[in-house]
Short mmCIF file of C-alpha atoms in Angstrom, two decimals:
data_model
loop_
_atom_site.label_atom_id
_atom_site.label_comp_id
_atom_site.label_asym_id
_atom_site.label_seq_id
_atom_site.Cartn_x
_atom_site.Cartn_y
_atom_site.Cartn_z
CA MET A 1 -28.00 27.25 58.88
CA ALA A 2 -31.46 26.47 58.00
CA PRO A 3 -34.16 29.24 57.56
CA ILE A 4 -37.42 28.69 59.52
CA ILE A 5 -40.69 28.39 57.29
CA TYR A 6 -43.30 30.83 58.64
CA GLU A 7 -45.64 30.84 55.52
CA PHE A 8 -47.28 28.30 53.30
CA SER A 9 -49.64 28.85 50.11
CA ASP A 10 -51.37 26.54 48.02
CA TYR A 11 -49.63 23.67 49.82
CA GLY A 12 -49.53 20.63 47.45
CA GLY A 13 -50.86 22.54 44.50
CA LYS A 14 -49.65 23.82 41.36
CA ASN A 15 -48.46 27.05 43.14
CA SER A 16 -46.92 25.50 46.23
CA THR A 17 -45.19 28.25 47.83
CA MET A 18 -43.20 28.74 51.08
CA ARG A 19 -41.20 31.59 52.63
CA ALA A 20 -38.62 31.24 55.43
CA LYS A 21 -36.36 33.27 57.52
CA ILE A 22 -33.24 32.89 59.69
CA THR A 23 -34.27 33.74 62.94
CA PRO A 24 -32.91 34.08 66.65
CA GLN A 25 -34.34 30.37 67.51
CA SER A 26 -32.68 28.92 64.45
CA VAL A 27 -29.56 30.46 65.13
CA LYS A 28 -29.80 29.02 68.91
CA SER A 29 -30.40 25.60 67.36
CA TRP A 30 -27.73 25.60 64.93
CA CYS A 31 -25.40 26.90 67.33
CA GLY A 32 -26.46 24.17 70.06
CA SER A 33 -25.76 21.30 67.37
CA TRP A 34 -22.76 22.38 65.76
CA HIS A 35 -20.99 24.44 68.35
CA PRO A 36 -22.46 23.46 71.81
CA ASN A 37 -19.57 24.88 73.76
CA ASP A 38 -19.09 28.45 72.08
CA VAL A 39 -21.07 30.75 74.39
CA ASN A 40 -20.54 33.61 71.63
CA CYS A 41 -21.89 31.59 68.64
CA ALA A 42 -25.34 33.06 68.43
CA ALA A 43 -23.91 36.70 68.81
CA THR A 44 -21.57 36.34 66.23
CA HIS A 45 -24.25 35.43 63.63
CA ILE A 46 -26.47 38.05 62.10
CA VAL A 47 -30.21 37.60 62.00
CA ASP A 48 -32.08 39.71 59.15
CA ASP A 49 -35.33 40.24 57.44
CA THR A 50 -33.81 38.23 54.44
CA VAL A 51 -36.86 36.07 53.08
CA HIS A 52 -36.03 32.76 51.55
CA GLU A 53 -38.72 31.57 48.97
CA ALA A 54 -39.33 28.03 47.22
CA ARG A 55 -42.21 27.65 44.78
CA ALA A 56 -43.37 24.29 43.22
CA ASP A 57 -45.78 22.79 40.68
CA CYS A 58 -46.91 19.58 42.01
CA GLU A 59 -48.54 18.79 38.89
CA THR A 60 -45.77 19.28 36.33
CA GLY A 61 -42.69 18.61 38.51
CA ASP A 62 -40.92 22.27 38.59
CA LEU A 63 -39.23 23.80 41.55
CA TRP A 64 -37.97 27.33 41.55
CA THR A 65 -35.90 28.87 44.26
CA GLU A 66 -33.03 31.43 44.39
CA GLY A 67 -33.73 32.44 40.99
CA LYS A 68 -33.33 29.08 39.21
CA HIS A 69 -35.65 26.43 37.98
CA TYR A 70 -35.43 22.85 38.61
CA ARG A 71 -37.28 19.99 37.66
CA PHE A 72 -38.28 16.56 39.49
CA ASP A 73 -35.93 13.97 38.33
CA GLY A 74 -36.75 10.79 39.98
CA PRO A 75 -34.79 8.64 42.50
CA GLU A 76 -31.06 8.56 42.58
CA THR A 77 -29.65 5.54 40.92
CA GLU A 78 -25.90 6.23 40.06
CA ASN A 79 -24.51 7.48 43.67
CA HIS A 80 -24.93 4.60 45.74
CA LEU A 81 -24.45 6.68 48.94
CA PHE A 82 -27.62 8.28 48.30
CA GLU A 83 -29.38 5.77 46.08
CA GLY A 84 -33.25 6.25 46.46
CA TYR A 85 -33.00 9.99 47.27
CA LEU A 86 -35.39 12.39 45.36
CA GLY A 87 -33.36 14.13 42.77
CA VAL A 88 -33.72 17.24 40.59
CA LYS A 89 -32.23 18.48 37.35
CA ASP A 90 -31.30 22.16 36.24
CA VAL A 91 -33.71 23.04 33.34
CA GLU A 92 -31.23 25.63 32.20
CA THR A 93 -28.43 22.97 31.52
CA GLY A 94 -30.46 20.00 31.48
CA LYS A 95 -28.29 18.33 33.96
CA ARG A 96 -29.01 16.57 37.04
CA VAL A 97 -27.88 18.33 40.07
CA GLY A 98 -25.55 16.28 42.22
CA MET A 99 -26.07 14.86 45.79
CA SER A 100 -23.16 16.40 47.49
CA ASN A 101 -23.49 19.42 50.09
CA ALA A 102 -21.66 21.54 47.69
CA GLU A 103 -23.92 20.65 44.78
CA ARG A 104 -27.08 20.66 46.98
CA GLY A 105 -29.21 18.07 45.17
CA ARG A 106 -30.42 16.62 48.14
CA GLU A 107 -31.35 19.89 49.96
CA PHE A 108 -33.40 20.78 46.61
CA GLY A 109 -35.12 17.31 46.58
CA THR A 110 -36.12 18.08 50.35
CA MET A 111 -37.57 21.22 49.03
CA TRP A 112 -39.83 19.32 46.68
CA LEU A 113 -41.08 17.22 49.18
CA THR A 114 -41.72 20.04 51.53
CA LEU A 115 -43.77 21.48 48.96
CA CYS A 116 -45.21 18.58 47.26
CA PRO A 117 -45.36 15.92 50.26
CA MET A 118 -46.86 13.32 48.13
CA GLY A 119 -43.73 12.51 45.96
CA TRP A 120 -44.08 12.01 42.43
CA PRO A 121 -45.40 14.91 40.16
CA TYR A 122 -49.42 14.46 39.62
CA LYS A 123 -48.73 14.22 36.17
CA ASP A 124 -46.40 11.02 36.50
CA VAL A 125 -48.55 9.36 39.22
CA ALA A 126 -51.98 10.83 39.68
CA PRO A 127 -53.46 11.33 42.90
CA GLY A 128 -56.76 9.69 43.77
CA PRO A 129 -58.52 7.84 46.44
CA ARG A 130 -57.25 4.42 44.62
CA PHE A 131 -54.05 3.36 43.05
CA GLU A 132 -53.92 0.34 40.58
CA THR A 133 -51.13 -0.50 38.40
CA PRO A 134 -50.12 -3.63 36.45
CA GLU A 135 -46.94 -3.41 37.72
CA ARG A 136 -46.77 -4.54 41.28
CA TYR A 137 -43.35 -4.14 42.44
CA GLY A 138 -43.17 -3.95 46.16
CA GLU A 139 -44.02 -5.91 49.56
CA ILE A 140 -47.02 -7.31 51.46
CA MET A 141 -47.59 -5.94 54.83
CA GLY A 142 -50.24 -6.26 57.62
CA HIS A 143 -52.05 -3.28 59.16
CA ASN A 144 -54.68 -3.77 61.90
CA GLY A 145 -56.06 -7.11 60.63
CA SER A 146 -55.95 -6.07 56.82
CA LEU A 147 -53.51 -7.20 54.12
CA MET A 148 -51.47 -4.16 52.79
CA PHE A 149 -49.30 -3.56 49.55
CA PHE A 150 -46.54 -1.15 49.49
CA HIS A 151 -45.74 -0.12 46.04
CA GLN A 152 -42.29 0.67 46.34
CA LYS A 153 -41.42 2.44 43.05
CA GLN A 154 -44.29 4.60 43.56
CA HIS A 155 -44.09 5.02 47.16
CA ILE A 156 -47.60 4.38 47.89
CA ILE A 157 -49.50 1.95 50.36
CA VAL A 158 -52.85 0.63 49.52
CA TYR A 159 -55.22 -1.72 50.87
CA SER A 160 -54.95 -4.94 49.25
CA GLU A 161 -57.43 -6.98 51.21
CA PRO A 162 -59.24 -4.97 53.94
CA LYS A 163 -60.37 -6.89 57.06
CA PRO A 164 -64.31 -7.44 57.27
CA SER A 165 -65.07 -4.89 59.32
CA ILE A 166 -64.02 -2.22 57.03
CA ALA A 167 -64.67 -3.88 53.80
CA GLY A 168 -67.90 -2.10 53.34
CA SER A 169 -66.39 1.25 53.36
CA ILE A 170 -62.74 0.57 52.09
CA LYS A 171 -62.36 -1.26 48.85
CA PRO A 172 -58.99 -2.89 47.55
CA GLU A 173 -56.57 -0.75 46.10
CA THR A 174 -57.71 2.07 48.46
CA VAL A 175 -54.72 4.64 49.05
CA LEU A 176 -53.81 4.75 52.81
CA PHE A 177 -50.14 6.45 52.17
CA ARG A 178 -48.56 8.39 49.52
CA GLY A 179 -45.22 10.13 49.53
CA TRP A 180 -41.47 9.27 49.61
CA SER A 181 -39.20 6.77 51.07
CA VAL A 182 -35.52 5.81 51.06
CA ALA A 183 -34.80 2.14 51.81
CA ASN A 184 -33.21 1.52 55.20
CA GLU A 185 -33.38 5.02 56.07
CA TRP A 186 -36.57 7.46 56.03
CA ILE A 187 -40.23 7.62 54.52
CA SER A 188 -42.73 10.72 54.75
CA GLY A 189 -45.67 11.85 53.16
CA ILE A 190 -49.61 12.05 53.39
CA ALA A 191 -51.52 9.29 55.20
CA TYR A 192 -55.62 9.43 55.23
CA THR A 193 -58.13 8.39 57.75
CA PHE A 194 -61.40 7.01 56.72
CA LYS A 195 -64.99 7.61 57.95
CA GLN A 196 -68.14 6.14 56.01
CA GLY A 197 -70.02 8.58 54.25
CA CYS A 198 -67.09 11.14 54.20
CA ASP A 199 -63.90 11.97 51.97
CA PRO A 200 -60.66 10.60 53.29
CA ALA A 201 -59.04 13.13 55.48
CA PRO A 202 -55.35 13.76 54.72
CA TYR A 203 -52.48 14.07 57.46
CA PHE A 204 -48.58 14.35 57.31
CA VAL A 205 -46.76 11.36 58.56
CA SER A 206 -42.95 10.48 58.79
CA GLY A 207 -40.95 7.52 60.12
CA ASN A 208 -37.57 5.45 59.94
CA ASP A 209 -37.51 2.50 57.47
CA ASN A 210 -34.76 0.69 58.91
CA GLY A 211 -35.67 -2.63 57.51
CA SER A 212 -36.98 -4.11 60.69
CA LEU A 213 -40.46 -6.32 60.74
CA GLN A 214 -42.42 -3.08 61.43
CA LEU A 215 -42.68 -0.04 59.64
CA ARG A 216 -44.07 2.96 61.60
CA LEU A 217 -45.46 6.01 60.49
CA SER A 218 -46.33 8.85 62.93
CA GLY A 219 -48.04 12.45 62.73
CA LYS A 220 -50.87 14.38 64.25
CA ALA A 221 -54.15 12.91 62.98
CA PRO A 222 -57.32 14.58 62.04
CA VAL A 223 -60.34 15.19 64.50
CA ARG A 224 -63.74 15.16 63.07
CA GLU A 225 -66.90 16.74 63.89
CA GLY A 226 -69.44 14.77 61.35
CA CYS A 227 -67.02 14.79 58.31
CA LYS A 228 -65.49 18.34 58.79
CA VAL A 229 -61.89 18.17 60.05
CA VAL A 230 -61.60 20.55 63.06
CA GLY A 231 -58.32 19.83 64.34
CA TYR A 232 -55.57 17.63 64.69
CA THR A 233 -53.91 15.39 67.61
CA ASP A 234 -51.45 13.06 68.57
CA LYS A 235 -53.82 11.18 70.97
CA SER A 236 -55.75 9.64 68.05
CA PRO A 237 -55.14 5.89 67.11
CA ASN A 238 -54.47 7.18 63.86
CA ALA A 239 -51.33 9.20 65.05
CA THR A 240 -49.30 5.79 64.76
CA LEU A 241 -49.54 3.69 61.76
CA VAL A 242 -47.94 0.18 62.20
CA PHE A 243 -47.14 -1.98 59.06
CA ASP A 244 -45.81 -5.53 60.11
CA ARG A 245 -43.80 -6.95 57.30
CA GLY A 246 -43.99 -10.41 59.08
CA GLU A 247 -47.68 -11.23 58.10
#
């Protein structure tokens, strides 16, 4: 049964912290999913004030939860059932945590991405408005008339050839998305909206990467007054980003 996150601090920073509790709402949701015909399910589960906490340093790759120290350990390559999933290692033992439900590797990887949604630790793949690398492993995609490149090892999508109408404000290698993706499954992270004369505005997006000709990312996009972000909405044209692999 998953606790409900009720508090974040220093989101995406060196002391990114989240706190969660099991609430009546999370019990009801769990019972509805796993025991839909058991009318007494919710009554048999105790809701207490236990606070579950996880903390990460998005710069170094360190993760702390339940009194243990883990560290970002890159994508899974050994277990083909979970190939590409983000993994961690136990700092005390130096061993990578397995991906099974009992070992909880996927759970800790999800904790990292919740606290540090841009994926790779910043010491390994530095954040910034542009991303350039001599190793171009990935695929070319189209987006709104611009040519994009999806760096699949770093999970970063950049403008490769911006369309003429935006070429004056968006340069080649400008980052549009940075996060984590598992081929033929899911993708999530941070996307950016752009306005000339303003800093890029980040927002959370996610989607299914099922290998089809279109990759779609969705999330509530920033609303600006001048350069200032004053809110977020799913009515914005930027709330859904469509990338065409057939272009």
